[in-house]
Amino acid sequence: QSGDIRFIDSSHTVKIGGDVNYLFLEVLPRLRPGVIVHVHDIFFPFDYRRDWVLDEFRFWTEQYLLQAFLAFNSDFEVLLCNNYLAYRYLDHFKATFPSSPWWGGGSFWMRRKLAANRNRS
């Protein structure tokens, strides 16, 4: 119902029969208006961290499906993208939290705006 929060921290990989596919293709389209969704480990507007890919072999693809899901999708509105916020206001974050070892973030927040289209062809 409106005001509920759906927290997604998945395998982060798009693959046959995977949890990410199920969440983005089955669960999110069925959410009621007003439901807030948090997706963890999303680094818009950039790619995943280089060291994660090259050193740790994390071949995550979830944020690319999220980007495709949101493109031309007027049923969801973006509320906050922590990584972009940290990038855009890095100097402010450093001044406010000088002892922090890192000022980034991977939280992406969105909200369902409209009722699902029940007449799909």
Tab-separated table of N, CA and C in Angstrom:
chain	number	residue	atom	x	y	z
A	1	GLN	N	0.836	-1.181	0.000
A	1	GLN	CA	0.000	0.000	0.000
A	1	GLN	C	0.879	1.242	0.000
A	2	SER	N	0.288	2.378	-0.246
A	2	SER	CA	1.032	3.628	-0.302
A	2	SER	C	1.812	3.854	0.988
A	3	GLY	N	3.073	4.249	0.824
A	3	GLY	CA	3.943	4.481	1.973
A	3	GLY	C	4.791	3.292	2.356
A	4	ASP	N	4.463	2.107	1.845
A	4	ASP	CA	5.305	0.935	2.095
A	4	ASP	C	6.636	1.112	1.380
A	5	ILE	N	7.653	0.407	1.865
A	5	ILE	CA	8.973	0.436	1.233
A	5	ILE	C	9.346	-0.970	0.803
A	6	ARG	N	9.723	-1.106	-0.458
A	6	ARG	CA	10.236	-2.367	-1.002
A	6	ARG	C	11.741	-2.187	-1.111
A	7	PHE	N	12.506	-2.954	-0.329
A	7	PHE	CA	13.964	-2.855	-0.322
A	7	PHE	C	14.523	-3.969	-1.191
A	8	ILE	N	15.314	-3.608	-2.186
A	8	ILE	CA	15.899	-4.597	-3.096
A	8	ILE	C	17.409	-4.605	-2.927
A	9	ASP	N	17.924	-5.719	-2.469
A	9	ASP	CA	19.370	-5.975	-2.423
A	9	ASP	C	19.533	-7.387	-2.936
A	10	SER	N	19.795	-7.499	-4.204
A	10	SER	CA	19.698	-8.765	-4.921
A	10	SER	C	21.069	-9.329	-5.273
A	11	SER	N	21.051	-10.285	-6.184
A	11	SER	CA	22.303	-10.846	-6.707
A	11	SER	C	22.992	-9.853	-7.641
A	12	HIS	N	22.267	-8.835	-8.083
A	12	HIS	CA	22.776	-7.750	-8.936
A	12	HIS	C	23.075	-8.187	-10.366
A	13	THR	N	22.690	-9.396	-10.729
A	13	THR	CA	22.993	-9.882	-12.076
A	13	THR	C	21.712	-10.241	-12.826
A	14	VAL	N	21.676	-9.845	-14.088
A	14	VAL	CA	20.556	-10.161	-14.961
A	14	VAL	C	20.905	-11.454	-15.680
A	15	LYS	N	20.130	-12.502	-15.411
A	15	LYS	CA	20.396	-13.802	-16.034
A	15	LYS	C	19.108	-14.608	-16.095
A	16	ILE	N	19.101	-15.632	-16.904
A	16	ILE	CA	17.924	-16.476	-17.072
A	16	ILE	C	17.484	-17.025	-15.720
A	17	GLY	N	16.211	-16.820	-15.397
A	17	GLY	CA	15.655	-17.331	-14.152
A	17	GLY	C	16.135	-16.623	-12.904
A	18	GLY	N	16.785	-15.473	-13.060
A	18	GLY	CA	17.392	-14.792	-11.926
A	18	GLY	C	16.429	-13.931	-11.126
A	19	ASP	N	16.858	-13.608	-9.918
A	19	ASP	CA	16.048	-12.784	-9.020
A	19	ASP	C	15.862	-11.364	-9.544
A	20	VAL	N	16.877	-10.808	-10.181
A	20	VAL	CA	16.775	-9.438	-10.693
A	20	VAL	C	15.694	-9.361	-11.772
A	21	ASN	N	15.694	-10.314	-12.689
A	21	ASN	CA	14.657	-10.343	-13.723
A	21	ASN	C	13.274	-10.404	-13.087
A	22	TYR	N	13.109	-11.293	-12.117
A	22	TYR	CA	11.814	-11.447	-11.456
A	22	TYR	C	11.387	-10.147	-10.773
A	23	LEU	N	12.294	-9.525	-10.053
A	23	LEU	CA	11.958	-8.291	-9.336
A	23	LEU	C	11.549	-7.168	-10.284
A	24	PHE	N	12.318	-6.964	-11.357
A	24	PHE	CA	12.064	-5.844	-12.258
A	24	PHE	C	10.940	-6.107	-13.256
A	25	LEU	N	10.753	-7.365	-13.619
A	25	LEU	CA	9.747	-7.676	-14.636
A	25	LEU	C	8.420	-8.152	-14.061
A	26	GLU	N	8.425	-8.656	-12.833
A	26	GLU	CA	7.201	-9.183	-12.228
A	26	GLU	C	6.746	-8.397	-10.996
A	27	VAL	N	7.663	-8.091	-10.098
A	27	VAL	CA	7.288	-7.457	-8.829
A	27	VAL	C	7.040	-5.957	-8.993
A	28	LEU	N	8.012	-5.229	-9.528
A	28	LEU	CA	7.870	-3.769	-9.621
A	28	LEU	C	6.634	-3.322	-10.409
A	29	PRO	N	6.321	-3.944	-11.550
A	29	PRO	CA	5.123	-3.503	-12.279
A	29	PRO	C	3.815	-3.715	-11.511
A	30	ARG	N	3.823	-4.576	-10.506
A	30	ARG	CA	2.607	-4.867	-9.743
A	30	ARG	C	2.465	-4.030	-8.467
A	31	LEU	N	3.443	-3.219	-8.166
A	31	LEU	CA	3.362	-2.420	-6.942
A	31	LEU	C	2.234	-1.399	-7.033
A	32	ARG	N	1.641	-1.120	-5.897
A	32	ARG	CA	0.558	-0.131	-5.834
A	32	ARG	C	1.132	1.286	-5.852
A	33	PRO	N	0.324	2.238	-6.284
A	33	PRO	CA	0.772	3.633	-6.253
A	33	PRO	C	1.176	4.051	-4.841
A	34	GLY	N	2.257	4.820	-4.752
A	34	GLY	CA	2.737	5.316	-3.471
A	34	GLY	C	3.775	4.446	-2.800
A	35	VAL	N	4.009	3.237	-3.326
A	35	VAL	CA	5.034	2.371	-2.750
A	35	VAL	C	6.404	2.919	-3.137
A	36	ILE	N	7.275	3.017	-2.157
A	36	ILE	CA	8.639	3.507	-2.355
A	36	ILE	C	9.555	2.304	-2.521
A	37	VAL	N	10.468	2.393	-3.473
A	37	VAL	CA	11.394	1.294	-3.756
A	37	VAL	C	12.820	1.781	-3.547
A	38	HIS	N	13.577	1.010	-2.808
A	38	HIS	CA	15.011	1.254	-2.640
A	38	HIS	C	15.750	0.123	-3.343
A	39	VAL	N	16.670	0.472	-4.231
A	39	VAL	CA	17.518	-0.527	-4.888
A	39	VAL	C	18.941	-0.261	-4.431
A	40	HIS	N	19.563	-1.276	-3.880
A	40	HIS	CA	20.901	-1.135	-3.302
A	40	HIS	C	21.975	-1.369	-4.357
A	41	ASP	N	23.114	-0.710	-4.187
A	41	ASP	CA	24.281	-0.852	-5.068
A	41	ASP	C	24.009	-0.373	-6.490
A	42	ILE	N	23.442	0.810	-6.598
A	42	ILE	CA	23.209	1.463	-7.890
A	42	ILE	C	24.085	2.713	-7.916
A	43	PHE	N	24.871	2.868	-8.966
A	43	PHE	CA	25.877	3.927	-9.010
A	43	PHE	C	25.660	4.910	-10.158
A	44	PHE	N	24.411	5.163	-10.494
A	44	PHE	CA	24.107	6.172	-11.507
A	44	PHE	C	24.764	7.489	-11.133
A	45	PRO	N	25.247	8.260	-12.045
A	45	PRO	CA	25.177	8.086	-13.492
A	45	PRO	C	26.400	7.367	-14.069
A	46	PHE	N	27.115	6.651	-13.228
A	46	PHE	CA	28.350	5.992	-13.656
A	46	PHE	C	28.183	4.481	-13.688
A	47	ASP	N	29.178	3.808	-14.251
A	47	ASP	CA	29.208	2.353	-14.236
A	47	ASP	C	29.572	1.865	-12.842
A	48	TYR	N	29.530	0.560	-12.684
A	48	TYR	CA	29.978	-0.027	-11.426
A	48	TYR	C	31.456	0.289	-11.221
A	49	ARG	N	31.869	0.221	-9.979
A	49	ARG	CA	33.250	0.574	-9.640
A	49	ARG	C	34.238	-0.302	-10.412
A	50	ARG	N	35.248	0.350	-10.958
A	50	ARG	CA	36.256	-0.329	-11.778
A	50	ARG	C	36.966	-1.442	-11.010
A	51	ASP	N	37.329	-1.189	-9.753
A	51	ASP	CA	38.031	-2.212	-8.973
A	51	ASP	C	37.140	-3.419	-8.711
A	52	TRP	N	35.832	-3.208	-8.609
A	52	TRP	CA	34.927	-4.344	-8.421
A	52	TRP	C	34.947	-5.256	-9.647
A	53	VAL	N	34.993	-4.661	-10.815
A	53	VAL	CA	34.974	-5.445	-12.050
A	53	VAL	C	36.328	-6.099	-12.302
A	54	LEU	N	37.398	-5.323	-12.259
A	54	LEU	CA	38.716	-5.828	-12.638
A	54	LEU	C	39.409	-6.640	-11.555
A	55	ASP	N	39.246	-6.255	-10.296
A	55	ASP	CA	39.952	-6.942	-9.216
A	55	ASP	C	39.103	-8.003	-8.524
A	56	GLU	N	37.815	-7.734	-8.388
A	56	GLU	CA	36.943	-8.641	-7.645
A	56	GLU	C	36.011	-9.444	-8.546
A	57	PHE	N	36.058	-9.186	-9.846
A	57	PHE	CA	35.261	-9.913	-10.842
A	57	PHE	C	33.766	-9.892	-10.534
A	58	ARG	N	33.285	-8.743	-10.111
A	58	ARG	CA	31.848	-8.553	-9.898
A	58	ARG	C	31.259	-8.056	-11.217
A	59	PHE	N	30.637	-8.921	-11.934
A	59	PHE	CA	30.061	-8.560	-13.225
A	59	PHE	C	28.569	-8.277	-13.060
A	60	TRP	N	28.287	-7.261	-12.290
A	60	TRP	CA	26.911	-6.897	-11.988
A	60	TRP	C	26.288	-6.141	-13.155
A	61	THR	N	25.003	-6.356	-13.357
A	61	THR	CA	24.300	-5.745	-14.484
A	61	THR	C	22.954	-5.142	-14.087
A	62	GLU	N	22.617	-5.209	-12.822
A	62	GLU	CA	21.304	-4.773	-12.344
A	62	GLU	C	20.998	-3.314	-12.686
A	63	GLN	N	21.966	-2.431	-12.548
A	63	GLN	CA	21.652	-1.020	-12.768
A	63	GLN	C	21.339	-0.723	-14.224
A	64	TYR	N	21.814	-1.552	-15.143
A	64	TYR	CA	21.490	-1.347	-16.553
A	64	TYR	C	20.037	-1.737	-16.825
A	65	LEU	N	19.557	-2.792	-16.151
A	65	LEU	CA	18.142	-3.147	-16.270
A	65	LEU	C	17.278	-2.076	-15.610
A	66	LEU	N	17.730	-1.534	-14.492
A	66	LEU	CA	17.001	-0.440	-13.843
A	66	LEU	C	16.899	0.761	-14.775
A	67	GLN	N	17.982	1.098	-15.441
A	67	GLN	CA	17.956	2.226	-16.374
A	67	GLN	C	16.970	1.963	-17.508
A	68	ALA	N	16.984	0.751	-18.049
A	68	ALA	CA	16.038	0.403	-19.114
A	68	ALA	C	14.603	0.406	-18.586
A	69	PHE	N	14.409	-0.071	-17.360
A	69	PHE	CA	13.083	-0.090	-16.739
A	69	PHE	C	12.522	1.326	-16.612
A	70	LEU	N	13.364	2.271	-16.259
A	70	LEU	CA	12.914	3.648	-16.041
A	70	LEU	C	12.753	4.451	-17.335
A	71	ALA	N	13.475	4.059	-18.381
A	71	ALA	CA	13.394	4.796	-19.647
A	71	ALA	C	11.967	4.721	-20.194
A	72	PHE	N	11.377	5.851	-20.468
A	72	PHE	CA	10.024	5.941	-21.018
A	72	PHE	C	8.982	5.309	-20.093
A	73	ASN	N	9.263	5.264	-18.793
A	73	ASN	CA	8.349	4.676	-17.813
A	73	ASN	C	7.819	5.797	-16.920
A	74	SER	N	6.622	6.232	-17.189
A	74	SER	CA	6.051	7.338	-16.416
A	74	SER	C	5.354	6.873	-15.141
A	75	ASP	N	5.350	5.574	-14.874
A	75	ASP	CA	4.704	5.046	-13.668
A	75	ASP	C	5.568	5.187	-12.421
A	76	PHE	N	6.856	5.455	-12.589
A	76	PHE	CA	7.770	5.585	-11.455
A	76	PHE	C	8.469	6.936	-11.513
A	77	GLU	N	8.703	7.505	-10.340
A	77	GLU	CA	9.455	8.754	-10.258
A	77	GLU	C	10.695	8.528	-9.409
A	78	VAL	N	11.801	9.106	-9.834
A	78	VAL	CA	13.050	9.012	-9.084
A	78	VAL	C	12.970	9.978	-7.908
A	79	LEU	N	13.276	9.466	-6.728
A	79	LEU	CA	13.288	10.299	-5.526
A	79	LEU	C	14.697	10.735	-5.166
A	80	LEU	N	15.642	9.803	-5.215
A	80	LEU	CA	17.010	10.123	-4.802
A	80	LEU	C	17.983	9.092	-5.353
A	81	CYS	N	19.109	9.575	-5.823
A	81	CYS	CA	20.206	8.709	-6.252
A	81	CYS	C	21.438	9.145	-5.465
A	82	ASN	N	21.752	8.408	-4.421
A	82	ASN	CA	22.827	8.808	-3.510
A	82	ASN	C	24.166	9.003	-4.211
A	83	ASN	N	24.492	8.150	-5.159
A	83	ASN	CA	25.786	8.260	-5.818
A	83	ASN	C	25.899	9.573	-6.589
A	84	TYR	N	24.834	9.947	-7.281
A	84	TYR	CA	24.853	11.224	-7.998
A	84	TYR	C	24.943	12.390	-7.020
A	85	LEU	N	24.205	12.308	-5.941
A	85	LEU	CA	24.222	13.363	-4.931
A	85	LEU	C	25.633	13.552	-4.376
A	86	ALA	N	26.306	12.441	-4.067
A	86	ALA	CA	27.675	12.512	-3.546
A	86	ALA	C	28.632	13.078	-4.593
A	87	TYR	N	28.429	12.712	-5.853
A	87	TYR	CA	29.269	13.232	-6.933
A	87	TYR	C	29.049	14.739	-7.109
A	88	ARG	N	27.793	15.145	-7.140
A	88	ARG	CA	27.446	16.540	-7.405
A	88	ARG	C	27.845	17.469	-6.262
A	89	TYR	N	27.756	16.982	-5.028
A	89	TYR	CA	28.019	17.817	-3.853
A	89	TYR	C	29.172	17.278	-3.013
A	90	LEU	N	30.186	16.722	-3.663
A	90	LEU	CA	31.301	16.090	-2.965
A	90	LEU	C	31.988	17.043	-1.993
A	91	ASP	N	32.255	18.260	-2.407
A	91	ASP	CA	32.924	19.217	-1.515
A	91	ASP	C	32.106	19.470	-0.253
A	92	HIS	N	30.812	19.564	-0.416
A	92	HIS	CA	29.930	19.772	0.741
A	92	HIS	C	29.971	18.559	1.679
A	93	PHE	N	29.940	17.357	1.107
A	93	PHE	CA	30.002	16.145	1.926
A	93	PHE	C	31.323	16.066	2.688
A	94	LYS	N	32.413	16.376	2.006
A	94	LYS	CA	33.729	16.332	2.661
A	94	LYS	C	33.816	17.342	3.795
A	95	ALA	N	33.264	18.525	3.596
A	95	ALA	CA	33.293	19.552	4.640
A	95	ALA	C	32.395	19.179	5.819
A	96	THR	N	31.277	18.561	5.525
A	96	THR	CA	30.318	18.203	6.574
A	96	THR	C	30.750	16.969	7.353
A	97	PHE	N	31.353	16.008	6.659
A	97	PHE	CA	31.791	14.754	7.284
A	97	PHE	C	33.286	14.544	7.022
A	98	PRO	N	34.163	15.368	7.595
A	98	PRO	CA	35.589	15.320	7.261
A	98	PRO	C	36.285	14.012	7.643
A	99	SER	N	35.797	13.295	8.624
A	99	SER	CA	36.471	12.057	9.043
A	99	SER	C	35.934	10.818	8.332
A	100	SER	N	34.973	10.993	7.447
A	100	SER	CA	34.413	9.846	6.733
A	100	SER	C	35.441	9.278	5.760
A	101	PRO	N	35.575	7.952	5.694
A	101	PRO	CA	36.524	7.358	4.746
A	101	PRO	C	36.011	7.364	3.301
A	102	TRP	N	34.699	7.608	3.123
A	102	TRP	CA	34.113	7.565	1.782
A	102	TRP	C	32.846	8.400	1.778
A	103	TRP	N	32.616	9.142	0.708
A	103	TRP	CA	31.456	10.020	0.647
A	103	TRP	C	30.462	9.599	-0.424
A	104	GLY	N	30.619	8.438	-0.951
A	104	GLY	CA	29.709	7.962	-1.989
A	104	GLY	C	28.504	7.269	-1.401
A	105	GLY	N	27.790	6.604	-2.253
A	105	GLY	CA	26.619	5.858	-1.821
A	105	GLY	C	26.060	5.076	-2.981
A	106	GLY	N	25.357	4.021	-2.693
A	106	GLY	CA	24.789	3.196	-3.750
A	106	GLY	C	23.300	2.990	-3.590
A	107	SER	N	22.632	3.915	-2.928
A	107	SER	CA	21.190	3.782	-2.720
A	107	SER	C	20.431	4.551	-3.791
A	108	PHE	N	19.471	3.883	-4.388
A	108	PHE	CA	18.619	4.507	-5.395
A	108	PHE	C	17.178	4.377	-4.920
A	109	TRP	N	16.461	5.498	-4.859
A	109	TRP	CA	15.090	5.526	-4.357
A	109	TRP	C	14.140	6.000	-5.442
A	110	MET	N	13.013	5.301	-5.590
A	110	MET	CA	11.977	5.700	-6.540
A	110	MET	C	10.613	5.374	-5.939
A	111	ARG	N	9.563	5.926	-6.547
A	111	ARG	CA	8.207	5.699	-6.040
A	111	ARG	C	7.266	5.408	-7.203
A	112	ARG	N	6.350	4.477	-6.974
A	112	ARG	CA	5.313	4.163	-7.961
A	112	ARG	C	4.308	5.303	-7.991
A	113	LYS	N	4.070	5.863	-9.181
A	113	LYS	CA	3.163	7.005	-9.310
A	113	LYS	C	1.761	6.608	-9.737
A	114	LEU	N	1.654	5.778	-10.754
A	114	LEU	CA	0.363	5.490	-11.370
A	114	LEU	C	-0.023	4.030	-11.200
A	115	ALA	N	-1.299	3.752	-11.355
A	115	ALA	CA	-1.763	2.363	-11.329
A	115	ALA	C	-1.212	1.630	-12.545
A	116	ALA	N	-0.968	0.349	-12.377
A	116	ALA	CA	-0.436	-0.466	-13.474
A	116	ALA	C	-1.446	-0.534	-14.614
A	117	ASN	N	-0.936	-0.570	-15.819
A	117	ASN	CA	-1.788	-0.718	-16.991
A	117	ASN	C	-2.216	-2.175	-17.083
A	118	ARG	N	-3.457	-2.453	-16.827
A	118	ARG	CA	-3.969	-3.830	-16.796
A	118	ARG	C	-4.319	-4.354	-18.187
A	119	ASN	N	-4.343	-3.494	-19.188
A	119	ASN	CA	-4.755	-3.908	-20.535
A	119	ASN	C	-3.555	-4.043	-21.455
A	120	ARG	N	-2.629	-4.872	-21.085
A	120	ARG	CA	-1.441	-5.076	-21.932
A	120	ARG	C	-1.775	-6.035	-23.056
A	121	SER	N	-1.192	-5.785	-24.242
A	121	SER	CA	-1.427	-6.708	-25.350
A	121	SER	C	-0.236	-7.571	-25.603
